[in-house]
Amino acid sequence: ALLAQEYDLLVLEDLGVRNLVQKGENKKRRRLRLHDSSFSELRAVLEWEFVKRGKLVLPLPAFNTSRECFLCGEISRNLTLEDRVFHCPRCGFSLDRDLNASLVLLKRVGWVPPFWCACG
């Protein structure tokens, strides 16, 4: 509820958790974490809180958000799930993988970083 009070826009990755589980990932622990995390329940609550306040919810495809450089758009094909830091092979930009993915999502909806941000 606090997020929906504070922000006017909710941008969500469409993770396709069901597809990840059905692909038969070779790591059983990862599959169990996907089920235990209840992504769909969290998403439903967040969406409901935003919508009931008349705020915008934008689900976006998650394809390559962790591998795309926020600054230059280069796709890092060598990044694995175990790599927690994104390093761009083209421009040298380096950032936590999840934070980079969040910035990529915001960029995809037209967000421009503030002038004081050193990331753009």
PDB file of C-alpha atoms in Angstrom:
ATOM      1  CA  ALA A   1       0.000   0.000   0.000  1.00  0.00           C
ATOM      2  CA  LEU A   2       2.868   2.363   0.776  1.00  0.00           C
ATOM      3  CA  LEU A   3       4.331   1.978  -2.727  1.00  0.00           C
ATOM      4  CA  ALA A   4       0.986   2.812  -4.310  1.00  0.00           C
ATOM      5  CA  GLN A   5       0.647   5.889  -2.103  1.00  0.00           C
ATOM      6  CA  GLU A   6       4.133   7.132  -2.961  1.00  0.00           C
ATOM      7  CA  TYR A   7       4.392   6.365  -6.701  1.00  0.00           C
ATOM      8  CA  ASP A   8       2.157   6.989  -9.723  1.00  0.00           C
ATOM      9  CA  LEU A   9       3.562   4.214 -11.913  1.00  0.00           C
ATOM     10  CA  LEU A  10       4.373   0.542 -11.332  1.00  0.00           C
ATOM     11  CA  VAL A  11       6.632  -1.090 -13.923  1.00  0.00           C
ATOM     12  CA  LEU A  12       6.789  -4.877 -13.649  1.00  0.00           C
ATOM     13  CA  GLU A  13       8.851  -7.445 -15.468  1.00  0.00           C
ATOM     14  CA  ASP A  14       6.713 -10.112 -17.055  1.00  0.00           C
ATOM     15  CA  LEU A  15       8.957 -12.913 -15.790  1.00  0.00           C
ATOM     16  CA  GLY A  16       6.981 -15.818 -17.203  1.00  0.00           C
ATOM     17  CA  VAL A  17       7.608 -17.895 -14.073  1.00  0.00           C
ATOM     18  CA  ARG A  18       5.347 -20.670 -15.310  1.00  0.00           C
ATOM     19  CA  ASN A  19       7.422 -20.959 -18.495  1.00  0.00           C
ATOM     20  CA  LEU A  20      10.684 -21.029 -16.535  1.00  0.00           C
ATOM     21  CA  VAL A  21       9.428 -23.907 -14.422  1.00  0.00           C
ATOM     22  CA  GLN A  22       8.067 -25.827 -17.416  1.00  0.00           C
ATOM     23  CA  LYS A  23      11.343 -25.540 -19.316  1.00  0.00           C
ATOM     24  CA  GLY A  24      12.754 -28.156 -16.941  1.00  0.00           C
ATOM     25  CA  GLU A  25      15.595 -26.118 -15.541  1.00  0.00           C
ATOM     26  CA  ASN A  26      18.321 -28.417 -14.348  1.00  0.00           C
ATOM     27  CA  LYS A  27      18.521 -26.879 -10.881  1.00  0.00           C
ATOM     28  CA  LYS A  28      15.766 -28.170  -8.640  1.00  0.00           C
ATOM     29  CA  ARG A  29      16.422 -25.548  -5.941  1.00  0.00           C
ATOM     30  CA  ARG A  30      15.780 -22.723  -8.420  1.00  0.00           C
ATOM     31  CA  ARG A  31      12.466 -24.284  -9.433  1.00  0.00           C
ATOM     32  CA  LEU A  32      11.426 -24.620  -5.794  1.00  0.00           C
ATOM     33  CA  ARG A  33      12.334 -20.990  -5.062  1.00  0.00           C
ATOM     34  CA  LEU A  34      10.206 -19.844  -8.002  1.00  0.00           C
ATOM     35  CA  HIS A  35       7.202 -21.656  -6.573  1.00  0.00           C
ATOM     36  CA  ASP A  36       7.816 -20.603  -2.957  1.00  0.00           C
ATOM     37  CA  SER A  37       8.306 -16.947  -3.805  1.00  0.00           C
ATOM     38  CA  SER A  38       4.694 -16.530  -4.932  1.00  0.00           C
ATOM     39  CA  PHE A  39       5.546 -13.990  -7.613  1.00  0.00           C
ATOM     40  CA  SER A  40       2.015 -14.060  -8.947  1.00  0.00           C
ATOM     41  CA  GLU A  41       0.508 -13.282  -5.529  1.00  0.00           C
ATOM     42  CA  LEU A  42       2.885 -10.382  -4.939  1.00  0.00           C
ATOM     43  CA  ARG A  43       2.194  -9.035  -8.398  1.00  0.00           C
ATOM     44  CA  ALA A  44      -1.577  -9.310  -7.914  1.00  0.00           C
ATOM     45  CA  VAL A  45      -1.451  -7.390  -4.623  1.00  0.00           C
ATOM     46  CA  LEU A  46       0.781  -4.675  -6.082  1.00  0.00           C
ATOM     47  CA  GLU A  47      -1.397  -4.288  -9.173  1.00  0.00           C
ATOM     48  CA  TRP A  48      -4.569  -4.141  -7.073  1.00  0.00           C
ATOM     49  CA  GLU A  49      -3.127  -1.442  -4.766  1.00  0.00           C
ATOM     50  CA  PHE A  50      -2.084   0.711  -7.721  1.00  0.00           C
ATOM     51  CA  VAL A  51      -5.257   0.232  -9.766  1.00  0.00           C
ATOM     52  CA  LYS A  52      -7.611   0.979  -6.856  1.00  0.00           C
ATOM     53  CA  ARG A  53      -5.827   4.328  -6.475  1.00  0.00           C
ATOM     54  CA  GLY A  54      -6.168   5.053 -10.196  1.00  0.00           C
ATOM     55  CA  LYS A  55      -2.458   4.620 -10.874  1.00  0.00           C
ATOM     56  CA  LEU A  56      -0.771   3.082 -13.905  1.00  0.00           C
ATOM     57  CA  VAL A  57       0.599  -0.489 -14.007  1.00  0.00           C
ATOM     58  CA  LEU A  58       2.874  -1.404 -16.929  1.00  0.00           C
ATOM     59  CA  PRO A  59       3.937  -5.041 -17.336  1.00  0.00           C
ATOM     60  CA  LEU A  60       6.900  -5.256 -19.717  1.00  0.00           C
ATOM     61  CA  PRO A  61       8.637  -8.205 -21.353  1.00  0.00           C
ATOM     62  CA  ALA A  62      11.642  -9.235 -19.280  1.00  0.00           C
ATOM     63  CA  PHE A  63      13.618 -10.401 -22.309  1.00  0.00           C
ATOM     64  CA  ASN A  64      17.308  -9.456 -21.900  1.00  0.00           C
ATOM     65  CA  THR A  65      16.737  -6.819 -19.197  1.00  0.00           C
ATOM     66  CA  SER A  66      19.606  -8.245 -17.142  1.00  0.00           C
ATOM     67  CA  ARG A  67      21.874  -8.532 -20.174  1.00  0.00           C
ATOM     68  CA  GLU A  68      21.173  -5.148 -21.781  1.00  0.00           C
ATOM     69  CA  CYS A  69      23.414  -2.225 -20.882  1.00  0.00           C
ATOM     70  CA  PHE A  70      21.393   0.645 -19.464  1.00  0.00           C
ATOM     71  CA  LEU A  71      23.774   3.196 -20.982  1.00  0.00           C
ATOM     72  CA  CYS A  72      24.534   1.994 -24.498  1.00  0.00           C
ATOM     73  CA  GLY A  73      22.033  -0.833 -25.119  1.00  0.00           C
ATOM     74  CA  GLU A  74      24.678  -3.494 -25.823  1.00  0.00           C
ATOM     75  CA  ILE A  75      23.561  -7.057 -25.042  1.00  0.00           C
ATOM     76  CA  SER A  76      26.078  -9.028 -22.977  1.00  0.00           C
ATOM     77  CA  ARG A  77      25.656 -12.608 -24.214  1.00  0.00           C
ATOM     78  CA  ASN A  78      28.228 -14.018 -21.766  1.00  0.00           C
ATOM     79  CA  LEU A  79      26.302 -13.081 -18.615  1.00  0.00           C
ATOM     80  CA  THR A  80      25.150 -16.107 -16.597  1.00  0.00           C
ATOM     81  CA  LEU A  81      22.632 -16.355 -13.756  1.00  0.00           C
ATOM     82  CA  GLU A  82      25.527 -16.640 -11.311  1.00  0.00           C
ATOM     83  CA  ASP A  83      26.969 -13.262 -12.395  1.00  0.00           C
ATOM     84  CA  ARG A  84      25.582 -10.696  -9.957  1.00  0.00           C
ATOM     85  CA  VAL A  85      27.291  -7.664 -11.491  1.00  0.00           C
ATOM     86  CA  PHE A  86      26.638  -6.478 -15.036  1.00  0.00           C
ATOM     87  CA  HIS A  87      29.745  -5.366 -16.971  1.00  0.00           C
ATOM     88  CA  CYS A  88      29.173  -3.913 -20.431  1.00  0.00           C
ATOM     89  CA  PRO A  89      31.661  -5.253 -22.988  1.00  0.00           C
ATOM     90  CA  ARG A  90      31.198  -2.163 -25.181  1.00  0.00           C
ATOM     91  CA  CYS A  91      31.169   0.925 -22.924  1.00  0.00           C
ATOM     92  CA  GLY A  92      32.528  -0.498 -19.662  1.00  0.00           C
ATOM     93  CA  PHE A  93      29.444   0.437 -17.591  1.00  0.00           C
ATOM     94  CA  SER A  94      29.253  -1.694 -14.442  1.00  0.00           C
ATOM     95  CA  LEU A  95      26.352  -2.056 -12.011  1.00  0.00           C
ATOM     96  CA  ASP A  96      24.501  -4.613  -9.902  1.00  0.00           C
ATOM     97  CA  ARG A  97      22.685  -6.895 -12.333  1.00  0.00           C
ATOM     98  CA  ASP A  98      19.219  -6.363 -10.816  1.00  0.00           C
ATOM     99  CA  LEU A  99      19.603  -2.595 -10.581  1.00  0.00           C
ATOM    100  CA  ASN A 100      20.747  -2.471 -14.215  1.00  0.00           C
ATOM    101  CA  ALA A 101      17.681  -4.522 -15.231  1.00  0.00           C
ATOM    102  CA  SER A 102      15.415  -2.126 -13.320  1.00  0.00           C
ATOM    103  CA  LEU A 103      16.942   0.853 -15.087  1.00  0.00           C
ATOM    104  CA  VAL A 104      16.531  -0.878 -18.464  1.00  0.00           C
ATOM    105  CA  LEU A 105      12.824  -1.397 -17.721  1.00  0.00           C
ATOM    106  CA  LEU A 106      12.401   2.256 -16.788  1.00  0.00           C
ATOM    107  CA  LYS A 107      14.229   3.294 -19.947  1.00  0.00           C
ATOM    108  CA  ARG A 108      11.868   1.120 -22.012  1.00  0.00           C
ATOM    109  CA  VAL A 109       8.889   3.117 -20.719  1.00  0.00           C
ATOM    110  CA  GLY A 110      10.582   6.413 -21.538  1.00  0.00           C
ATOM    111  CA  TRP A 111      12.127   7.349 -18.195  1.00  0.00           C
ATOM    112  CA  VAL A 112      15.072   9.714 -18.436  1.00  0.00           C
ATOM    113  CA  PRO A 113      17.502   9.821 -15.500  1.00  0.00           C
ATOM    114  CA  PRO A 114      17.693  13.076 -13.542  1.00  0.00           C
ATOM    115  CA  PHE A 115      20.508  15.449 -14.458  1.00  0.00           C
ATOM    116  CA  TRP A 116      22.366  14.559 -11.244  1.00  0.00           C
ATOM    117  CA  CYS A 117      22.411  10.839 -11.999  1.00  0.00           C
ATOM    118  CA  ALA A 118      25.859   9.542 -12.938  1.00  0.00           C
ATOM    119  CA  CYS A 119      24.286   6.608 -14.788  1.00  0.00           C
ATOM    120  CA  GLY A 120      23.222   8.336 -17.925  1.00  0.00           C
TER     121      GLY A 120
END
